[in-house]
Short mmCIF file of N, CA and C and ligand atoms in Angstrom, two decimals:
data_model
loop_
_atom_site.label_atom_id
_atom_site.label_comp_id
_atom_site.label_asym_id
_atom_site.label_seq_id
_atom_site.Cartn_x
_atom_site.Cartn_y
_atom_site.Cartn_z
N MET A 102 -55.25 20.01 36.78
CA MET A 102 -55.90 20.53 37.98
C MET A 102 -56.72 19.43 38.65
N ASN A 103 -56.75 19.45 39.98
CA ASN A 103 -57.55 18.52 40.75
C ASN A 103 -58.74 19.24 41.37
N TYR A 104 -59.64 18.44 41.94
CA TYR A 104 -60.89 19.01 42.41
C TYR A 104 -61.32 18.36 43.72
N CYS A 105 -61.72 19.19 44.67
CA CYS A 105 -62.27 18.67 45.92
C CYS A 105 -63.79 18.79 45.87
N GLU A 106 -64.46 17.63 45.89
CA GLU A 106 -65.92 17.62 45.78
C GLU A 106 -66.58 18.21 47.02
N ARG A 107 -65.90 18.11 48.14
CA ARG A 107 -66.48 18.60 49.38
C ARG A 107 -66.50 20.14 49.41
N CYS A 108 -65.38 20.74 48.96
CA CYS A 108 -65.23 22.19 49.06
C CYS A 108 -65.50 22.91 47.74
N HIS A 109 -65.62 22.15 46.65
CA HIS A 109 -65.82 22.75 45.33
C HIS A 109 -64.72 23.73 44.99
N VAL A 110 -63.50 23.27 45.10
CA VAL A 110 -62.36 24.09 44.69
C VAL A 110 -61.48 23.31 43.73
N ALA A 111 -60.92 24.03 42.76
CA ALA A 111 -59.97 23.44 41.83
C ALA A 111 -58.58 23.85 42.30
N VAL A 112 -57.70 22.87 42.44
CA VAL A 112 -56.35 23.15 42.93
C VAL A 112 -55.31 22.40 42.12
N GLU A 113 -54.08 22.93 42.12
CA GLU A 113 -52.96 22.27 41.45
C GLU A 113 -52.50 21.06 42.27
N ASN A 114 -52.63 21.17 43.58
CA ASN A 114 -52.08 20.16 44.48
C ASN A 114 -52.86 18.85 44.50
N GLU A 115 -52.24 17.85 45.13
CA GLU A 115 -52.89 16.56 45.34
C GLU A 115 -53.81 16.62 46.55
N GLN A 116 -53.63 17.68 47.36
CA GLN A 116 -54.38 17.78 48.60
C GLN A 116 -55.21 19.07 48.63
N CYS A 117 -56.42 18.97 49.17
CA CYS A 117 -57.28 20.15 49.26
C CYS A 117 -56.74 21.12 50.31
N PRO A 118 -56.54 22.39 49.94
CA PRO A 118 -56.01 23.37 50.90
C PRO A 118 -57.04 23.78 51.93
N VAL A 119 -58.32 23.47 51.68
CA VAL A 119 -59.38 23.89 52.60
C VAL A 119 -59.64 22.82 53.66
N CYS A 120 -59.90 21.59 53.22
CA CYS A 120 -60.29 20.54 54.19
C CYS A 120 -59.22 19.46 54.35
N GLY A 121 -58.18 19.50 53.52
CA GLY A 121 -57.11 18.52 53.67
C GLY A 121 -57.37 17.19 53.00
N GLU A 122 -58.50 17.08 52.31
CA GLU A 122 -58.86 15.84 51.62
C GLU A 122 -57.78 15.44 50.61
N THR A 123 -57.46 14.14 50.59
CA THR A 123 -56.52 13.60 49.63
C THR A 123 -56.77 12.12 49.46
N PRO A 124 -56.57 11.50 48.29
CA PRO A 124 -56.20 12.19 47.05
C PRO A 124 -57.42 12.82 46.39
N LEU A 125 -57.18 13.80 45.57
CA LEU A 125 -58.28 14.45 44.86
C LEU A 125 -58.37 13.86 43.46
N ARG A 126 -59.56 13.95 42.90
CA ARG A 126 -59.71 13.48 41.52
C ARG A 126 -59.45 14.63 40.56
N LEU A 127 -59.25 14.29 39.29
CA LEU A 127 -59.05 15.32 38.27
C LEU A 127 -60.33 16.12 38.09
N VAL A 128 -60.17 17.41 37.88
CA VAL A 128 -61.34 18.27 37.71
C VAL A 128 -61.94 18.03 36.32
N ARG A 129 -63.27 18.12 36.23
CA ARG A 129 -63.96 17.99 34.95
C ARG A 129 -64.54 19.34 34.56
N GLY A 130 -64.83 19.50 33.27
CA GLY A 130 -65.32 20.77 32.76
C GLY A 130 -66.60 21.26 33.40
N ASP A 131 -67.43 20.31 33.84
CA ASP A 131 -68.72 20.73 34.40
C ASP A 131 -68.72 20.77 35.93
N ASP A 132 -67.57 20.63 36.54
CA ASP A 132 -67.49 20.76 38.00
C ASP A 132 -67.62 22.23 38.38
N TYR A 133 -68.48 22.51 39.34
CA TYR A 133 -68.60 23.89 39.81
C TYR A 133 -67.47 24.21 40.79
N CYS A 134 -66.75 25.28 40.47
CA CYS A 134 -65.61 25.67 41.30
C CYS A 134 -65.89 27.01 41.97
N PHE A 135 -65.44 27.12 43.21
CA PHE A 135 -65.61 28.36 43.96
C PHE A 135 -64.84 29.48 43.27
N LEU A 136 -65.54 30.57 43.00
CA LEU A 136 -64.89 31.72 42.36
C LEU A 136 -64.58 32.80 43.38
N VAL A 137 -65.60 33.26 44.08
CA VAL A 137 -65.40 34.37 44.99
C VAL A 137 -66.60 34.50 45.92
N GLU A 138 -66.38 35.19 47.03
CA GLU A 138 -67.48 35.54 47.93
C GLU A 138 -67.59 37.06 47.94
N LYS A 139 -68.80 37.56 47.71
CA LYS A 139 -68.97 39.01 47.66
C LYS A 139 -70.25 39.43 48.34
N GLU A 140 -70.30 40.72 48.71
CA GLU A 140 -71.53 41.28 49.23
C GLU A 140 -72.61 41.14 48.18
N ASP A 141 -73.82 40.94 48.66
CA ASP A 141 -74.97 40.68 47.80
C ASP A 141 -75.03 41.57 46.56
N MET A 142 -74.86 42.87 46.75
CA MET A 142 -74.97 43.82 45.65
C MET A 142 -73.93 43.53 44.57
N TRP A 143 -72.68 43.34 44.99
CA TRP A 143 -71.59 43.10 44.05
C TRP A 143 -71.72 41.71 43.45
N ALA A 144 -72.19 40.78 44.26
CA ALA A 144 -72.38 39.41 43.76
C ALA A 144 -73.37 39.41 42.62
N ARG A 145 -74.46 40.15 42.79
CA ARG A 145 -75.48 40.17 41.74
C ARG A 145 -74.96 40.82 40.46
N MET A 146 -74.13 41.85 40.63
CA MET A 146 -73.53 42.51 39.48
C MET A 146 -72.62 41.54 38.74
N LEU A 147 -71.81 40.83 39.51
CA LEU A 147 -70.87 39.87 38.91
C LEU A 147 -71.63 38.72 38.23
N LEU A 148 -72.69 38.25 38.86
CA LEU A 148 -73.49 37.16 38.27
C LEU A 148 -74.03 37.58 36.91
N GLU A 149 -74.44 38.85 36.82
CA GLU A 149 -74.98 39.35 35.57
C GLU A 149 -73.90 39.39 34.49
N ILE A 150 -72.71 39.87 34.87
CA ILE A 150 -71.59 39.93 33.92
C ILE A 150 -71.25 38.53 33.43
N LEU A 151 -71.23 37.59 34.34
CA LEU A 151 -70.90 36.21 33.98
C LEU A 151 -71.94 35.65 33.01
N GLU A 152 -73.20 35.85 33.33
CA GLU A 152 -74.28 35.37 32.46
C GLU A 152 -74.15 35.97 31.07
N ASP A 153 -73.87 37.27 31.02
CA ASP A 153 -73.73 37.97 29.74
C ASP A 153 -72.62 37.39 28.89
N ASN A 154 -71.65 36.75 29.54
CA ASN A 154 -70.51 36.21 28.81
C ASN A 154 -70.60 34.70 28.62
N GLY A 155 -71.77 34.17 28.82
CA GLY A 155 -71.99 32.76 28.54
C GLY A 155 -71.56 31.80 29.63
N VAL A 156 -71.12 32.37 30.77
CA VAL A 156 -70.79 31.52 31.91
C VAL A 156 -72.08 31.33 32.70
N HIS A 157 -72.35 30.13 33.16
CA HIS A 157 -73.57 29.94 33.93
C HIS A 157 -73.21 29.70 35.40
N PRO A 158 -73.16 30.80 36.15
CA PRO A 158 -72.75 30.69 37.55
C PRO A 158 -73.88 30.22 38.46
N ILE A 159 -73.53 29.68 39.60
CA ILE A 159 -74.51 29.45 40.65
C ILE A 159 -74.02 30.19 41.89
N SER A 160 -74.92 30.50 42.79
CA SER A 160 -74.51 31.22 43.99
C SER A 160 -75.37 30.77 45.15
N HIS A 161 -74.85 30.94 46.33
CA HIS A 161 -75.67 30.72 47.52
C HIS A 161 -75.21 31.65 48.61
N ASP A 162 -76.07 31.87 49.58
CA ASP A 162 -75.74 32.76 50.68
C ASP A 162 -74.56 32.22 51.46
N ALA A 163 -73.64 33.10 51.76
CA ALA A 163 -72.51 32.71 52.59
C ALA A 163 -72.95 32.82 54.04
N THR A 164 -72.54 31.87 54.83
CA THR A 164 -72.85 31.97 56.25
C THR A 164 -71.56 32.36 56.95
N ASP A 165 -71.38 33.65 57.01
CA ASP A 165 -70.14 34.18 57.58
C ASP A 165 -70.46 34.78 58.94
N VAL A 166 -70.42 33.93 59.94
CA VAL A 166 -70.83 34.32 61.29
C VAL A 166 -69.99 35.47 61.82
N VAL A 167 -68.69 35.41 61.60
CA VAL A 167 -67.78 36.45 62.10
C VAL A 167 -68.18 37.81 61.54
N TRP A 168 -68.46 37.78 60.23
CA TRP A 168 -68.79 39.03 59.56
C TRP A 168 -70.08 39.62 60.10
N VAL A 169 -71.08 38.76 60.33
CA VAL A 169 -72.37 39.22 60.85
C VAL A 169 -72.19 39.81 62.25
N MET A 170 -71.32 39.20 63.03
CA MET A 170 -71.10 39.67 64.39
C MET A 170 -70.44 41.04 64.43
N ARG A 171 -69.77 41.40 63.34
CA ARG A 171 -69.18 42.73 63.30
C ARG A 171 -70.23 43.81 63.05
N GLY A 172 -71.49 43.40 62.97
CA GLY A 172 -72.56 44.37 62.87
C GLY A 172 -73.15 44.54 61.49
N GLY A 173 -72.70 43.76 60.55
CA GLY A 173 -73.23 43.89 59.20
C GLY A 173 -74.57 43.22 59.03
N GLU A 174 -75.44 43.87 58.31
CA GLU A 174 -76.74 43.29 58.02
C GLU A 174 -76.76 42.75 56.60
N LYS A 175 -75.83 43.22 55.81
CA LYS A 175 -75.83 42.83 54.40
C LYS A 175 -75.44 41.36 54.27
N SER A 176 -76.13 40.69 53.40
CA SER A 176 -75.78 39.29 53.19
C SER A 176 -74.70 39.20 52.12
N ARG A 177 -74.02 38.09 52.14
CA ARG A 177 -72.95 37.84 51.18
C ARG A 177 -73.28 36.58 50.42
N GLN A 178 -72.73 36.50 49.21
CA GLN A 178 -72.98 35.33 48.39
C GLN A 178 -71.68 34.71 47.92
N CYS A 179 -71.69 33.39 47.86
CA CYS A 179 -70.58 32.65 47.28
C CYS A 179 -70.96 32.33 45.84
N ILE A 180 -70.03 32.57 44.94
CA ILE A 180 -70.29 32.33 43.53
C ILE A 180 -69.42 31.18 43.02
N TYR A 181 -70.06 30.28 42.28
CA TYR A 181 -69.37 29.13 41.69
C TYR A 181 -69.61 29.13 40.19
N VAL A 182 -68.59 28.71 39.45
CA VAL A 182 -68.75 28.61 38.00
C VAL A 182 -68.22 27.25 37.54
N PRO A 183 -68.75 26.76 36.40
CA PRO A 183 -68.23 25.49 35.86
C PRO A 183 -66.74 25.65 35.54
N PHE A 184 -65.98 24.60 35.77
CA PHE A 184 -64.53 24.71 35.62
C PHE A 184 -64.11 25.15 34.22
N ARG A 185 -64.85 24.73 33.19
CA ARG A 185 -64.43 25.10 31.82
C ARG A 185 -64.53 26.61 31.59
N HIS A 186 -65.27 27.31 32.45
CA HIS A 186 -65.37 28.77 32.33
C HIS A 186 -64.61 29.49 33.44
N TRP A 187 -63.87 28.73 34.19
CA TRP A 187 -63.24 29.30 35.39
C TRP A 187 -62.24 30.40 35.04
N GLN A 188 -61.39 30.12 34.03
CA GLN A 188 -60.38 31.08 33.61
C GLN A 188 -61.04 32.38 33.13
N LEU A 189 -62.05 32.22 32.29
CA LEU A 189 -62.79 33.38 31.78
C LEU A 189 -63.44 34.15 32.94
N ALA A 190 -64.02 33.42 33.85
CA ALA A 190 -64.69 34.04 34.99
C ALA A 190 -63.70 34.86 35.82
N GLN A 191 -62.48 34.32 35.99
CA GLN A 191 -61.44 35.05 36.73
C GLN A 191 -61.12 36.37 36.04
N GLU A 192 -60.99 36.29 34.70
CA GLU A 192 -60.65 37.49 33.94
C GLU A 192 -61.76 38.53 34.02
N LEU A 193 -62.99 38.07 33.90
CA LEU A 193 -64.14 38.99 33.98
C LEU A 193 -64.19 39.65 35.34
N MET A 194 -63.88 38.86 36.36
CA MET A 194 -63.91 39.38 37.71
C MET A 194 -62.81 40.45 37.90
N GLN A 195 -61.63 40.17 37.35
CA GLN A 195 -60.52 41.12 37.43
C GLN A 195 -60.88 42.43 36.75
N THR A 196 -61.59 42.33 35.62
CA THR A 196 -61.99 43.52 34.89
C THR A 196 -63.03 44.31 35.68
N ALA A 197 -63.97 43.58 36.27
CA ALA A 197 -65.06 44.24 36.99
C ALA A 197 -64.61 44.79 38.35
N PHE A 198 -63.71 44.05 38.99
CA PHE A 198 -63.23 44.47 40.32
C PHE A 198 -61.72 44.47 40.38
N PRO A 199 -61.08 45.42 39.71
CA PRO A 199 -59.61 45.45 39.77
C PRO A 199 -59.16 45.79 41.20
N GLU A 200 -58.17 45.03 41.69
CA GLU A 200 -57.77 45.27 43.08
C GLU A 200 -56.29 45.59 43.18
ZN1 ZN B 420 -61.80 20.11 50.41
#
């Protein structure tokens, strides 16, 4: 897996699908990778689940202008997890929010 430092995403490709950056470097275990963006309430629930399972996530407010313009007052959060826990985090998320 490769990693884009600008976008904090882990990808299979040589090129970042978000910003087009290339070449990408190999991802390291402690690189924070974008997991998901969720409404504040759900984000906090997911952060708790991750913490409980030994994953140490970080999060920050998403600046989603389009979404705010649709009339929403609720804030959203982007959640990132270290790459070595990324697979586990995906599974935990699937369990918590089956879609
Ligand atoms: Zn990028």
